[in-house]
C-alpha cells in the first residue's frame, strides 16, 4: 500500500487533495475517536468515556470490521476534511487534525516511524485504558467518563 502514497504527502497536500490510500494512511491508529461520547445539550459539553465502540479491537486499536462497520454501527462516522474541522473533540495528536491545522506529524506516527506499535508505546493510543462497550452495562456508562470537553 505504501507504494501508492506520494512522498511526504502530509506535508505537501491538503486533506482535500489526498488520495483514498493517503487518507487512510494518515490515521495514526490511536483509536481515540472510537471511544463513546455522551452529549449534554444543556451544558453544551461532550463527555468522553474510556469505553470503546464494540467493533474496536482494544489491543490493536483498529476497527475489527472496517469495511462493513456501517452494517453494525450505523452511527460510525466516515471522517471527511469538513468533519475534521467540525469535530473539535478530535485529539490534538490526531493525524488529520494536525494536517488540517498545518502542524507536523509526530515522530511516532506510523508514516514516519514505520512502526505501528509506537503509538501504543508512547501512550497515545487507547490500548492501556479502553474497555469494550460489550463489557459495560448502559447504566454504568457515566462512571466511565475520562474527560469533559466543550462542544
Ligand atoms: S483520532 Fe484520528 S488518528 Fe486517532 S484513530 Fe481517530 S482518526 Fe485515527
Ligand atoms: S465502527 Fe469501527 S471505526 Fe467506527 S467507531 Fe466503531 S470501531 Fe471505530
CSV table of C-alpha atoms and ligand atoms in Angstrom, one decimal:
chain,number,residue,atom,x,y,z
A,1,UNK,CA,0.0,0.0,0.0
A,2,UNK,CA,2.8,2.4,0.8
A,3,UNK,CA,3.8,2.3,-2.9
A,4,UNK,CA,0.6,4.2,-3.7
A,5,UNK,CA,1.5,7.0,-1.4
A,6,UNK,CA,3.1,10.2,-2.6
A,7,UNK,CA,6.4,11.2,-0.9
A,8,UNK,CA,5.6,13.0,2.4
A,9,UNK,CA,2.1,13.7,1.1
A,10,UNK,CA,1.0,15.0,4.5
A,11,UNK,CA,3.3,18.0,4.2
A,12,UNK,CA,2.7,18.7,0.5
A,13,UNK,CA,-1.1,18.4,0.1
A,14,UNK,CA,-4.2,19.5,1.9
A,15,UNK,CA,-6.7,17.0,3.3
A,16,UNK,CA,-8.9,17.6,0.3
A,17,UNK,CA,-6.2,16.7,-2.1
A,18,UNK,CA,-5.3,13.3,-0.6
A,19,UNK,CA,-6.0,10.0,-2.4
A,20,UNK,CA,-8.0,7.4,-0.6
A,21,UNK,CA,-4.9,5.4,0.3
A,22,UNK,CA,-3.2,8.6,1.7
A,23,UNK,CA,-6.3,9.5,3.6
A,24,UNK,CA,-6.4,6.1,5.3
A,25,UNK,CA,-2.6,6.1,6.0
A,26,UNK,CA,-2.9,9.5,7.8
A,27,UNK,CA,-4.8,7.8,10.7
A,28,UNK,CA,-2.2,7.0,13.4
A,29,UNK,CA,-4.3,4.2,14.8
A,30,UNK,CA,-4.8,5.6,18.2
A,31,UNK,CA,-8.4,4.6,18.5
A,32,UNK,CA,-9.4,7.7,20.4
A,33,UNK,CA,-12.2,8.6,18.0
A,34,UNK,CA,-13.8,5.2,18.7
A,35,UNK,CA,-14.4,6.0,22.3
A,36,UNK,CA,-18.0,6.5,23.2
A,37,UNK,CA,-19.1,10.1,24.0
A,38,UNK,CA,-22.1,11.5,25.8
A,39,UNK,CA,-23.5,14.8,24.6
A,40,UNK,CA,-25.1,17.1,27.2
A,41,UNK,CA,-27.2,19.5,25.1
A,42,UNK,CA,-27.9,21.7,28.1
A,43,UNK,CA,-24.3,22.4,29.1
A,44,UNK,CA,-23.0,22.0,25.5
A,45,UNK,CA,-20.4,19.6,26.8
A,46,UNK,CA,-19.2,16.4,25.5
A,47,UNK,CA,-18.1,13.7,27.9
A,48,UNK,CA,-15.5,11.2,26.6
A,49,UNK,CA,-15.6,7.7,28.1
A,50,UNK,CA,-12.9,5.1,28.3
A,51,UNK,CA,-15.5,2.7,26.7
A,52,UNK,CA,-14.8,1.9,23.1
A,53,UNK,CA,-17.2,1.1,20.3
A,54,UNK,CA,-17.9,-2.7,20.3
A,55,UNK,CA,-16.1,-3.1,17.0
A,56,UNK,CA,-12.9,-1.7,18.3
A,57,UNK,CA,-10.2,-4.2,19.0
A,58,UNK,CA,-8.9,-2.7,22.2
A,59,UNK,CA,-5.5,-4.2,21.8
A,60,UNK,CA,-4.7,-3.3,18.2
A,61,UNK,CA,-6.9,-0.2,18.5
A,62,UNK,CA,-8.2,-1.0,15.0
A,63,UNK,CA,-11.7,-1.4,13.9
A,64,UNK,CA,-12.3,-5.2,13.7
A,65,UNK,CA,-14.6,-4.8,10.6
A,66,UNK,CA,-13.7,-1.5,9.0
A,67,UNK,CA,-15.1,-2.4,5.6
A,68,UNK,CA,-18.6,-3.4,6.9
A,69,UNK,CA,-18.7,-1.2,10.0
A,70,UNK,CA,-21.8,0.7,9.0
A,71,UNK,CA,-23.8,-2.5,8.9
A,72,UNK,CA,-23.1,-3.0,12.6
A,73,UNK,CA,-22.5,0.6,13.9
A,74,UNK,CA,-24.8,2.8,11.8
A,75,UNK,CA,-23.7,6.0,13.7
A,76,UNK,CA,-20.0,5.4,13.0
A,77,UNK,CA,-18.9,8.5,11.0
A,78,UNK,CA,-16.7,8.5,7.9
A,79,UNK,CA,-14.3,11.3,8.6
A,80,UNK,CA,-14.0,13.9,5.9
A,81,UNK,CA,-11.9,17.1,5.6
A,82,UNK,CA,-15.1,19.1,6.6
A,83,UNK,CA,-15.7,16.9,9.6
A,84,UNK,CA,-12.1,17.1,10.8
A,85,UNK,CA,-12.7,20.9,11.2
A,86,UNK,CA,-16.1,20.4,12.8
A,87,UNK,CA,-15.1,17.7,15.3
A,88,UNK,CA,-13.2,19.9,17.8
A,89,UNK,CA,-13.1,16.8,20.1
A,90,UNK,CA,-10.6,15.0,17.9
A,91,UNK,CA,-7.5,14.7,20.0
A,92,UNK,CA,-4.7,17.2,19.3
A,93,UNK,CA,-2.5,14.2,18.4
A,94,UNK,CA,-4.8,13.0,15.6
A,95,UNK,CA,-3.0,12.9,12.2
A,96,UNK,CA,-6.0,14.6,10.4
A,97,UNK,CA,-6.3,17.3,12.9
A,98,UNK,CA,-2.5,18.0,12.7
A,99,UNK,CA,-2.6,18.3,8.9
A,100,UNK,CA,-5.7,20.4,9.0
A,101,UNK,CA,-4.0,22.8,11.4
A,102,UNK,CA,-0.8,22.9,9.4
A,103,UNK,CA,1.2,21.1,12.1
A,104,UNK,CA,3.8,18.4,11.6
A,105,UNK,CA,3.1,14.8,12.2
A,106,UNK,CA,4.8,13.5,15.4
A,107,UNK,CA,7.8,11.3,15.1
A,108,UNK,CA,5.9,8.3,16.5
A,109,UNK,CA,3.3,8.5,13.6
A,110,UNK,CA,3.5,5.2,11.6
A,111,UNK,CA,4.2,7.2,8.4
A,112,UNK,CA,7.4,8.5,10.0
A,113,UNK,CA,8.4,5.7,12.3
A,114,UNK,CA,7.3,2.8,10.1
A,115,UNK,CA,6.3,1.2,13.4
A,116,UNK,CA,2.6,0.7,14.2
A,117,UNK,CA,3.5,-0.1,17.8
A,118,UNK,CA,5.0,3.3,18.7
A,119,UNK,CA,1.6,4.9,19.0
A,120,UNK,CA,0.9,2.4,21.8
A,121,UNK,CA,4.3,2.6,23.5
A,122,UNK,CA,4.0,6.4,23.5
A,123,UNK,CA,0.7,6.1,25.4
A,124,UNK,CA,-1.2,8.0,22.7
A,125,UNK,CA,-3.5,5.1,21.8
A,126,UNK,CA,-6.3,3.8,24.0
A,127,UNK,CA,-4.8,0.4,24.4
A,128,UNK,CA,-3.9,0.8,28.0
A,129,UNK,CA,-7.3,2.0,29.2
A,130,UNK,CA,-10.1,1.3,26.8
A,131,UNK,CA,-12.7,-1.3,27.7
A,132,UNK,CA,-15.3,-2.6,25.2
A,133,UNK,CA,-18.8,-1.4,25.1
A,134,UNK,CA,-19.9,-5.0,25.4
A,135,UNK,CA,-18.4,-5.2,28.9
A,136,UNK,CA,-20.1,-2.1,30.3
A,137,UNK,CA,-23.8,-2.1,31.1
A,138,UNK,CA,-25.6,1.0,29.8
A,139,UNK,CA,-26.4,2.3,33.3
A,140,UNK,CA,-22.7,2.3,34.2
A,141,UNK,CA,-21.5,4.4,31.3
A,142,UNK,CA,-21.4,7.7,33.2
A,143,UNK,CA,-19.0,6.2,35.7
A,144,UNK,CA,-16.5,5.8,32.8
A,145,UNK,CA,-16.2,9.5,31.9
A,146,UNK,CA,-12.5,10.4,31.5
A,147,UNK,CA,-12.8,13.9,30.0
A,148,UNK,CA,-15.3,16.6,29.5
A,149,UNK,CA,-14.9,18.9,26.5
A,150,UNK,CA,-16.8,21.9,25.2
A,151,UNK,CA,-18.9,21.1,22.1
B,1,LIG,S1,-8.3,10.1,16.5
B,1,LIG,FE1,-7.5,10.5,14.4
B,1,LIG,S2,-5.6,9.4,14.3
B,1,LIG,FE2,-6.7,8.5,16.1
B,1,LIG,S3,-7.8,6.8,15.3
B,1,LIG,FE3,-9.2,8.5,15.2
B,1,LIG,S4,-8.9,9.3,13.1
B,1,LIG,FE4,-7.2,8.0,13.5
B,2,LIG,S1,-17.3,1.0,13.8
B,2,LIG,FE1,-15.1,0.8,13.8
B,2,LIG,S2,-14.3,2.8,13.1
B,2,LIG,FE2,-16.5,3.1,13.7
B,2,LIG,S3,-16.4,3.8,15.8
B,2,LIG,FE3,-16.6,1.6,15.9
B,2,LIG,S4,-14.5,0.8,16.0
B,2,LIG,FE4,-14.4,2.9,15.3
